[in-house]
Amino acid sequence: MQIAIVLYDRFTALDAVGPYETLGRVPDAETVFVAERTGPVRTDTGNLALMADKAFAEVPHPDVVVVPGGPGQFALMEDEVLLDWLRAADETSTWTTSVCTGSLLLAAAGLLDGRRATSHWLALDLLREYGAQPTGQRVVFDGKYVTAAGVSSGIDMGLALLGRIAGDEHAQAVQLLTEYDPQPPYDAGSPEKAPAHLVEEFRTKSRFILT
Amino acid sequence: MQIAIVLYDRFTALDAVGPYETLGRVPDAETVFVAERTGPVRTDTGNLALMADKAFAEVPHPDVVVVPGGPGQFALMEDEVLLDWLRAADETSTWTTSVCTGSLLLAAAGLLDGRRATSHWLALDLLREYGAQPTGQRVVFDGKYVTAAGVSSGIDMGLALLGRIAGDEHAQAVQLLTEYDPQPPYDAGSPEKAPAHLVEEFRTKSRFILT
């Protein structure tokens, strides 16, 4: 089994590394970081680069596609190199997945039309404009399409999909090895739980970021 | 403020990326990935490389030191280049931190003598042998030394330390932006919660890995 994790300029690192560290532990799977060109790809902060070990053309038929999100996604919503690769890979994939605003790229490629899906909480309205049906869930399965909410939700998605592919016990073993027993020091991880003024502040800012 | 995240061959990616994505969002901080030499550094799976943008010699006085864990740590327990850098950086750091078995490197450098600390659950006995006092907590503060349990706990540590440095509200904003509202699909993230036979299996294996 080949798992392809897509990189592009200004992606969010944890969107990619969450699924890599969980889903990537399917027994005997090959996980490959893929981008338009091989070489280092910078994250949204500019302070980190992950290596793309393969170019899109070298990975035509991955079994699993993972598309992370990040502010760099907006520049790619009409990027035919990426969108064509996503469409072609999806034709033979077993699972096509995303984290955060990565679902907007899947939607822009026409892969989420009419499907239940999710995205970063600030991008749910936009996801609907691109033809998907946003849900409030953290991880959404619709057939072979699996989308996760913002950034850290890729860990939950990775474990859930690992369970489907490799069985519950293997997924539990990976949860134990990664000691994923979360104890956030605050309870502000969703717009329903965070202080209202923070939510409002980001919604105001996002009008500039997301449009 | 400069935050230095250490990389070395066969580190665990999420150990480094969890703190990067949370703690790294201290306002106006510079986060730098640092290793003995600049260039790509491969993770434990071999399927991913992160770029070290600076060599140790270029980052003599970081304000915050973050040492991730991973199986590659065992080869470095007597590596004087790394241990000398850790000791020197610690002399002027405001916070010296680790995730997972990164605490064994801090301990090997003599920085955790007699201090309360933690590590991956499989490494707690070894941490004691190196002079620290292991606790069962997920994130342990002892003065300026902050250690986190296995792999994913670096996210919790990153948020907790971000709150100390930049205030609770900023940490909550980062939790909201990274949508860190964890919903693991299983409840097997600690040896107390996971199926007993899995815990036993890893304990048996770890006798070969950790000694």
Short mmCIF file of C-alpha atoms in Angstrom, two decimals:
data_model
loop_
_atom_site.label_atom_id
_atom_site.label_comp_id
_atom_site.label_asym_id
_atom_site.label_seq_id
_atom_site.Cartn_x
_atom_site.Cartn_y
_atom_site.Cartn_z
CA MET A 1 0.00 0.00 0.00
CA GLN A 2 1.26 3.46 -0.93
CA ILE A 3 0.19 6.53 1.07
CA ALA A 4 0.89 9.88 -0.63
CA ILE A 5 0.96 13.03 1.50
CA VAL A 6 0.84 16.18 -0.60
CA LEU A 7 3.09 19.17 0.17
CA TYR A 8 2.85 22.68 -1.21
CA ASP A 9 4.25 26.08 -0.30
CA ARG A 10 2.77 27.44 2.97
CA PHE A 11 1.02 24.24 4.08
CA THR A 12 0.50 23.70 7.83
CA ALA A 13 3.01 21.18 9.19
CA LEU A 14 0.80 19.42 11.73
CA ASP A 15 -1.89 18.83 9.06
CA ALA A 16 0.60 16.59 7.28
CA VAL A 17 2.51 15.15 10.23
CA GLY A 18 -0.59 14.08 12.21
CA PRO A 19 -1.74 11.56 9.56
CA TYR A 20 1.89 10.62 8.77
CA GLU A 21 2.53 9.62 12.39
CA THR A 22 -0.69 7.56 12.70
CA LEU A 23 -2.05 6.43 9.33
CA GLY A 24 1.53 6.15 8.06
CA ARG A 25 2.00 3.23 10.44
CA VAL A 26 -0.11 0.85 8.34
CA PRO A 27 2.00 -2.33 8.36
CA ASP A 28 4.18 -2.60 5.26
CA ALA A 29 2.86 0.63 3.79
CA GLU A 30 5.11 3.07 1.97
CA THR A 31 4.41 6.67 2.92
CA VAL A 32 5.71 9.20 0.44
CA PHE A 33 5.74 12.98 0.64
CA VAL A 34 4.94 14.31 -2.81
CA ALA A 35 4.84 17.76 -4.39
CA GLU A 36 5.00 19.37 -7.82
CA ARG A 37 8.78 19.23 -7.55
CA THR A 38 11.09 17.32 -5.20
CA GLY A 39 13.01 19.20 -2.51
CA PRO A 40 12.24 21.24 0.59
CA VAL A 41 8.75 22.73 0.90
CA ARG A 42 8.24 25.58 3.40
CA THR A 43 5.37 25.66 5.86
CA ASP A 44 3.04 28.60 6.57
CA THR A 45 5.28 30.03 9.31
CA GLY A 46 8.36 29.98 7.10
CA ASN A 47 10.32 28.43 9.96
CA LEU A 48 10.21 24.81 8.80
CA ALA A 49 10.62 22.86 5.58
CA LEU A 50 9.65 19.26 4.93
CA MET A 51 11.24 17.37 2.07
CA ALA A 52 9.13 16.27 -0.86
CA ASP A 53 10.86 13.03 -1.80
CA LYS A 54 8.85 12.49 -5.00
CA ALA A 55 7.28 14.65 -7.66
CA PHE A 56 3.62 14.14 -8.61
CA ALA A 57 4.61 12.41 -11.86
CA GLU A 58 6.47 9.72 -9.89
CA VAL A 59 3.43 8.83 -7.78
CA PRO A 60 0.56 8.31 -10.24
CA HIS A 61 -1.45 5.68 -8.36
CA PRO A 62 -1.25 6.01 -4.56
CA ASP A 63 -3.68 3.88 -2.59
CA VAL A 64 -4.28 6.67 -0.11
CA VAL A 65 -4.09 10.40 -0.84
CA VAL A 66 -3.73 12.87 2.06
CA VAL A 67 -4.08 16.60 1.35
CA PRO A 68 -3.12 18.89 4.23
CA GLY A 69 -4.41 22.44 4.59
CA GLY A 70 -2.76 25.74 5.27
CA PRO A 71 -2.91 29.29 3.97
CA GLY A 72 -0.93 28.27 0.87
CA GLN A 73 -3.96 26.32 -0.33
CA PHE A 74 -5.72 29.46 -1.54
CA ALA A 75 -3.13 30.09 -4.23
CA LEU A 76 -3.75 26.59 -5.60
CA MET A 77 -7.53 26.56 -6.00
CA GLU A 78 -7.10 26.86 -9.78
CA ASP A 79 -3.70 25.18 -10.06
CA GLU A 80 -4.28 22.62 -12.79
CA VAL A 81 -1.05 20.70 -12.08
CA LEU A 82 -2.18 19.88 -8.55
CA LEU A 83 -5.88 19.52 -9.36
CA ASP A 84 -5.20 17.25 -12.34
CA TRP A 85 -2.96 15.07 -10.21
CA LEU A 86 -5.63 14.88 -7.49
CA ARG A 87 -8.30 13.89 -10.04
CA ALA A 88 -6.08 11.25 -11.63
CA ALA A 89 -4.88 9.83 -8.30
CA ASP A 90 -8.46 9.72 -7.06
CA GLU A 91 -9.49 7.55 -10.00
CA THR A 92 -7.55 4.61 -8.59
CA SER A 93 -7.22 5.48 -4.89
CA THR A 94 -8.80 3.40 -2.17
CA TRP A 95 -9.08 6.43 0.12
CA THR A 96 -8.93 10.13 -0.73
CA THR A 97 -8.50 12.27 2.36
CA SER A 98 -7.78 15.76 3.62
CA VAL A 99 -7.06 17.72 6.78
CA CYS A 100 -8.18 21.30 7.43
CA THR A 101 -8.49 23.44 4.28
CA GLY A 102 -7.08 20.57 2.23
CA SER A 103 -10.73 19.68 1.67
CA LEU A 104 -11.11 22.92 -0.32
CA LEU A 105 -8.52 21.56 -2.77
CA LEU A 106 -10.38 18.26 -3.06
CA ALA A 107 -13.57 20.26 -3.61
CA ALA A 108 -11.89 22.51 -6.19
CA ALA A 109 -10.87 19.35 -8.04
CA GLY A 110 -14.55 18.41 -8.13
CA LEU A 111 -14.13 15.39 -5.88
CA LEU A 112 -16.51 16.39 -3.09
CA ASP A 113 -19.60 17.40 -5.11
CA GLY A 114 -22.64 16.67 -2.98
CA ARG A 115 -20.56 14.78 -0.43
CA ARG A 116 -20.60 15.21 3.32
CA ALA A 117 -17.25 16.68 4.33
CA THR A 118 -15.51 19.00 6.75
CA SER A 119 -12.70 21.55 6.94
CA HIS A 120 -11.22 24.10 9.30
CA TRP A 121 -14.13 25.74 11.16
CA LEU A 122 -13.36 29.06 9.43
CA ALA A 123 -13.65 27.43 5.98
CA LEU A 124 -16.95 25.53 6.27
CA ASP A 125 -18.98 28.14 4.38
CA LEU A 126 -16.44 28.20 1.58
CA LEU A 127 -16.48 24.42 1.43
CA ARG A 128 -20.22 24.61 0.79
CA GLU A 129 -19.67 27.12 -2.02
CA TYR A 130 -17.40 24.55 -3.66
CA GLY A 131 -20.19 21.99 -3.71
CA ALA A 132 -19.67 19.87 -0.59
CA GLN A 133 -22.06 19.47 2.32
CA PRO A 134 -20.18 20.62 5.43
CA THR A 135 -20.90 18.80 8.68
CA GLY A 136 -19.96 19.77 12.20
CA GLN A 137 -18.07 16.53 12.83
CA ARG A 138 -14.33 16.36 13.46
CA VAL A 139 -13.77 13.46 11.05
CA VAL A 140 -16.22 12.74 8.23
CA PHE A 141 -16.36 9.52 6.21
CA ASP A 142 -18.40 9.60 2.98
CA GLY A 143 -17.58 6.52 0.95
CA LYS A 144 -13.87 6.57 0.26
CA TYR A 145 -13.62 10.30 1.03
CA VAL A 146 -12.42 11.14 4.52
CA THR A 147 -12.06 14.76 5.59
CA ALA A 148 -10.91 16.14 8.93
CA ALA A 149 -11.46 19.50 10.62
CA GLY A 150 -8.64 21.93 11.47
CA VAL A 151 -4.96 21.11 11.84
CA SER A 152 -4.76 18.73 14.83
CA SER A 153 -7.81 16.72 13.74
CA GLY A 154 -5.60 14.89 11.27
CA ILE A 155 -4.37 12.79 14.20
CA ASP A 156 -7.92 11.64 14.94
CA MET A 157 -8.55 11.01 11.24
CA GLY A 158 -5.29 9.12 10.89
CA LEU A 159 -6.16 6.78 13.75
CA ALA A 160 -9.73 6.27 12.56
CA LEU A 161 -8.61 5.41 9.03
CA LEU A 162 -5.76 3.26 10.35
CA GLY A 163 -8.40 1.27 12.23
CA ARG A 164 -10.41 0.74 9.04
CA ILE A 165 -7.35 -0.34 7.06
CA ALA A 166 -5.31 -2.30 9.61
CA GLY A 167 -7.87 -3.16 12.31
CA ASP A 168 -8.80 -1.68 15.65
CA GLU A 169 -6.05 -3.41 17.58
CA HIS A 170 -3.29 -2.05 15.37
CA ALA A 171 -4.75 1.45 15.65
CA GLN A 172 -4.87 1.10 19.43
CA ALA A 173 -1.24 -0.02 19.43
CA VAL A 174 -0.26 3.10 17.47
CA GLN A 175 -2.30 5.27 19.85
CA LEU A 176 -0.44 3.70 22.76
CA LEU A 177 2.99 4.11 21.15
CA THR A 178 2.31 7.75 20.32
CA GLU A 179 0.85 8.13 23.81
CA TYR A 180 -2.17 9.91 22.36
CA ASP A 181 -4.03 10.49 25.60
CA PRO A 182 -4.68 14.20 25.06
CA GLN A 183 -4.85 16.54 28.03
CA PRO A 184 -5.10 20.04 26.60
CA PRO A 185 -4.36 22.67 29.27
CA TYR A 186 -7.30 24.77 28.01
CA ASP A 187 -10.71 23.91 26.61
CA ALA A 188 -10.76 26.30 23.67
CA GLY A 189 -10.32 23.92 20.74
CA SER A 190 -13.56 24.63 18.89
CA PRO A 191 -15.67 27.73 18.20
CA GLU A 192 -18.33 26.32 20.54
CA LYS A 193 -15.85 26.11 23.44
CA ALA A 194 -13.45 29.02 22.94
CA PRO A 195 -14.05 32.50 24.39
CA ALA A 196 -16.63 34.19 22.10
CA HIS A 197 -14.50 37.25 21.47
CA LEU A 198 -11.65 35.11 20.10
CA VAL A 199 -14.04 33.33 17.75
CA GLU A 200 -15.43 36.65 16.54
CA GLU A 201 -11.94 38.09 16.07
CA PHE A 202 -10.88 35.18 13.84
CA ARG A 203 -14.12 35.29 11.89
CA THR A 204 -13.50 38.97 11.15
CA LYS A 205 -9.90 38.32 10.11
CA SER A 206 -10.87 35.33 7.99
CA ARG A 207 -12.99 37.55 5.74
CA PHE A 208 -9.66 38.89 4.55
CA ILE A 209 -7.78 35.61 4.53
CA LEU A 210 -10.37 33.38 2.94
CA THR A 211 -11.75 35.58 0.18
CA MET B 1 12.76 35.23 21.60
CA GLN B 2 14.47 32.35 19.84
CA ILE B 3 13.06 28.80 20.08
CA ALA B 4 15.46 26.05 18.98
CA ILE B 5 14.03 22.65 18.08
CA VAL B 6 16.73 19.98 17.86
CA LEU B 7 16.78 17.43 15.04
CA TYR B 8 18.83 14.24 14.78
CA ASP B 9 18.76 11.12 12.68
CA ARG B 10 15.74 8.91 13.48
CA PHE B 11 13.84 11.41 15.63
CA THR B 12 10.04 11.13 15.77
CA ALA B 13 8.40 13.81 13.62
CA LEU B 14 5.36 14.57 15.78
CA ASP B 15 7.61 15.08 18.84
CA ALA B 16 9.11 18.09 17.06
CA VAL B 17 6.10 19.31 15.09
CA GLY B 18 3.69 19.34 18.06
CA PRO B 19 5.66 22.01 19.96
CA TYR B 20 6.55 23.82 16.71
CA GLU B 21 2.86 24.24 15.82
CA THR B 22 1.85 25.49 19.28
CA LEU B 23 4.79 26.91 21.25
CA GLY B 24 6.28 28.14 17.97
CA ARG B 25 3.42 30.62 17.75
CA VAL B 26 4.78 32.86 20.52
CA PRO B 27 4.30 36.36 19.05
CA ASP B 28 7.45 37.65 17.34
CA ALA B 29 9.43 34.54 18.25
CA GLU B 30 11.89 32.99 15.82
CA THR B 31 11.64 29.21 15.71
CA VAL B 32 14.70 27.49 14.29
CA PHE B 33 15.28 23.82 13.53
CA VAL B 34 18.84 23.02 14.50
CA ALA B 35 21.09 19.99 14.14
CA GLU B 36 24.76 19.11 14.14
CA ARG B 37 24.80 19.96 10.44
CA THR B 38 22.31 21.84 8.25
CA GLY B 39 20.25 19.93 5.69
CA PRO B 40 17.58 17.25 5.68
CA VAL B 41 17.28 15.03 8.77
CA ARG B 42 15.39 11.74 8.42
CA THR B 43 12.76 10.60 10.90
CA ASP B 44 12.46 7.20 12.54
CA THR B 45 10.27 5.76 9.77
CA GLY B 46 12.69 6.84 7.06
CA ASN B 47 9.75 8.21 5.07
CA LEU B 48 10.13 11.88 5.97
CA ALA B 49 12.90 14.44 6.34
CA LEU B 50 12.72 17.83 8.03
CA MET B 51 15.25 20.49 7.17
CA ALA B 52 17.71 21.65 9.80
CA ASP B 53 18.11 25.31 8.83
CA LYS B 54 20.92 25.98 11.29
CA ALA B 55 23.86 24.09 12.75
CA PHE B 56 24.36 23.98 16.53
CA ALA B 57 27.25 26.45 16.28
CA GLU B 58 24.94 29.06 14.71
CA VAL B 59 22.46 28.90 17.61
CA PRO B 60 24.49 29.26 20.80
CA HIS B 61 21.93 31.04 23.01
CA PRO B 62 18.33 30.06 22.29
CA ASP B 63 15.75 31.25 24.81
CA VAL B 64 13.85 27.96 24.55
CA VAL B 65 15.35 24.56 23.78
CA VAL B 66 13.07 21.73 22.60
CA VAL B 67 14.50 18.20 22.34
CA PRO B 68 12.24 15.67 20.63
CA GLY B 69 12.51 11.92 21.19
CA GLY B 70 12.67 8.98 18.88
CA PRO B 71 14.66 5.77 18.54
CA GLY B 72 17.64 7.73 17.18
CA GLN B 73 18.14 9.21 20.63
CA PHE B 74 19.81 6.04 21.93
CA ALA B 75 22.79 6.46 19.62
CA LEU B 76 23.35 9.95 21.05
CA MET B 77 23.43 9.26 24.77
CA GLU B 78 27.21 9.76 24.77
CA ASP B 79 27.42 12.13 21.80
CA GLU B 80 29.50 14.98 23.17
CA VAL B 81 28.70 17.35 20.30
CA LEU B 82 24.99 17.26 21.11
CA LEU B 83 25.40 16.99 24.89
CA ASP B 84 27.89 19.88 25.02
CA TRP B 85 25.55 22.04 22.96
CA LEU B 86 22.64 21.17 25.27
CA ARG B 87 24.69 22.03 28.36
CA ALA B 88 25.89 25.33 26.89
CA ALA B 89 22.46 26.34 25.58
CA ASP B 90 20.92 25.47 28.93
CA GLU B 91 23.25 27.89 30.71
CA THR B 92 21.44 30.85 29.18
CA SER B 93 18.03 29.41 28.24
CA THR B 94 14.80 30.57 29.83
CA TRP B 95 13.18 27.17 29.25
CA THR B 96 14.79 23.81 28.53
CA THR B 97 12.25 21.27 27.32
CA SER B 98 11.80 17.83 25.82
CA VAL B 99 9.19 15.51 24.37
CA CYS B 100 9.19 11.73 24.72
CA THR B 101 12.67 10.19 25.02
CA GLY B 102 14.18 13.61 24.42
CA SER B 103 14.26 13.82 28.21
CA LEU B 104 16.82 11.00 28.23
CA LEU B 105 19.15 13.28 26.27
CA LEU B 106 18.60 16.12 28.74
CA ALA B 107 19.30 13.66 31.54
CA ALA B 108 22.41 12.30 29.80
CA ALA B 109 23.64 15.90 29.62
CA GLY B 110 23.24 16.06 33.40
CA LEU B 111 20.44 18.62 33.27
CA LEU B 112 17.73 16.65 35.06
CA ASP B 113 19.64 15.43 38.13
CA GLY B 114 17.16 15.12 40.96
CA ARG B 115 14.46 16.90 38.98
CA ARG B 116 10.88 15.76 38.47
CA ALA B 117 10.49 14.87 34.80
CA THR B 118 8.76 12.54 32.39
CA SER B 119 9.33 10.65 29.16
CA HIS B 120 7.68 8.05 26.95
CA TRP B 121 5.95 5.54 29.24
CA LEU B 122 8.37 2.84 28.10
CA ALA B 123 11.38 4.97 29.10
CA LEU B 124 10.43 6.06 32.63
CA ASP B 125 12.64 3.47 34.36
CA LEU B 126 15.61 4.47 32.22
CA LEU B 127 14.97 8.14 32.97
CA ARG B 128 15.32 7.28 36.67
CA GLU B 129 18.62 5.51 36.00
CA TYR B 130 19.90 8.75 34.48
CA GLY B 131 19.16 10.64 37.68
CA ALA B 132 15.74 12.21 37.19
CA GLN B 133 12.61 11.56 39.24
CA PRO B 134 9.97 10.29 36.80
CA THR B 135 6.37 11.28 37.45
CA GLY B 136 3.22 9.89 35.92
CA GLN B 137 2.10 13.28 34.58
CA ARG B 138 1.77 14.10 30.89
CA VAL B 139 3.57 17.44 31.18
CA VAL B 140 5.98 18.15 34.05
CA PHE B 141 7.27 21.59 35.03
CA ASP B 142 10.26 21.69 37.39
CA GLY B 143 11.69 25.20 37.42
CA LYS B 144 12.66 26.04 33.87
CA TYR B 145 12.71 22.37 32.86
CA VAL B 146 9.57 21.15 31.09
CA THR B 147 9.31 17.56 29.94
CA ALA B 148 6.44 15.84 28.16
CA ALA B 149 5.42 12.19 27.87
CA GLY B 150 5.32 10.26 24.58
CA VAL B 151 5.12 11.75 21.07
CA SER B 152 1.72 13.53 20.94
CA SER B 153 2.12 15.02 24.43
CA GLY B 154 4.36 17.69 22.91
CA ILE B 155 1.17 19.42 21.74
CA ASP B 156 -0.10 19.67 25.32
CA MET B 157 3.32 20.83 26.52
CA GLY B 158 3.55 23.37 23.73
CA LEU B 159 0.22 24.91 24.64
CA ALA B 160 0.96 24.91 28.37
CA LEU B 161 4.32 26.62 27.87
CA LEU B 162 2.84 29.02 25.32
CA GLY B 163 0.37 30.06 28.02
CA ARG B 164 3.20 30.71 30.47
CA ILE B 165 5.16 32.76 27.94
CA ALA B 166 2.46 34.60 26.01
CA GLY B 167 -0.56 34.40 28.32
CA ASP B 168 -3.61 32.16 28.56
CA GLU B 169 -5.61 34.03 25.96
CA HIS B 170 -2.94 33.70 23.29
CA ALA B 171 -2.62 29.98 24.03
CA GLN B 172 -6.39 29.60 23.73
CA ALA B 173 -6.31 31.41 20.40
CA VAL B 174 -3.68 28.98 19.12
CA GLN B 175 -5.71 26.04 20.42
CA LEU B 176 -8.73 27.39 18.53
CA LEU B 177 -6.78 28.00 15.31
CA THR B 178 -5.27 24.52 15.40
CA GLU B 179 -8.74 23.20 16.33
CA TYR B 180 -7.22 21.14 19.11
CA ASP B 181 -10.41 19.61 20.43
CA PRO B 182 -9.17 16.02 20.44
CA GLN B 183 -11.60 13.18 19.82
CA PRO B 184 -9.50 10.01 19.60
CA PRO B 185 -11.50 7.16 18.05
CA TYR B 186 -10.10 4.78 20.69
CA ASP B 187 -9.20 5.14 24.34
CA ALA B 188 -5.84 3.39 24.32
CA GLY B 189 -3.44 6.29 24.69
CA SER B 190 -1.77 5.29 27.96
CA PRO B 191 -0.65 2.01 29.52
CA GLU B 192 -3.46 2.39 32.07
CA LYS B 193 -6.11 2.56 29.35
CA ALA B 194 -4.81 0.36 26.53
CA PRO B 195 -5.55 -3.37 26.28
CA ALA B 196 -3.20 -5.11 28.74
CA HIS B 197 -1.76 -7.52 26.18
CA LEU B 198 -0.63 -4.60 23.98
CA VAL B 199 1.10 -2.95 26.92
CA GLU B 200 2.83 -6.21 27.80
CA GLU B 201 3.89 -6.78 24.20
CA PHE B 202 5.55 -3.36 23.98
CA ARG B 203 7.20 -3.79 27.38
CA THR B 204 8.73 -7.05 26.17
CA LYS B 205 9.93 -5.48 22.93
CA SER B 206 11.30 -2.41 24.70
CA ARG B 207 13.77 -4.56 26.63
CA PHE B 208 15.50 -4.98 23.28
CA ILE B 209 15.02 -1.42 22.06
CA LEU B 210 15.88 0.48 25.21
CA THR B 211 18.89 -1.41 26.53
#
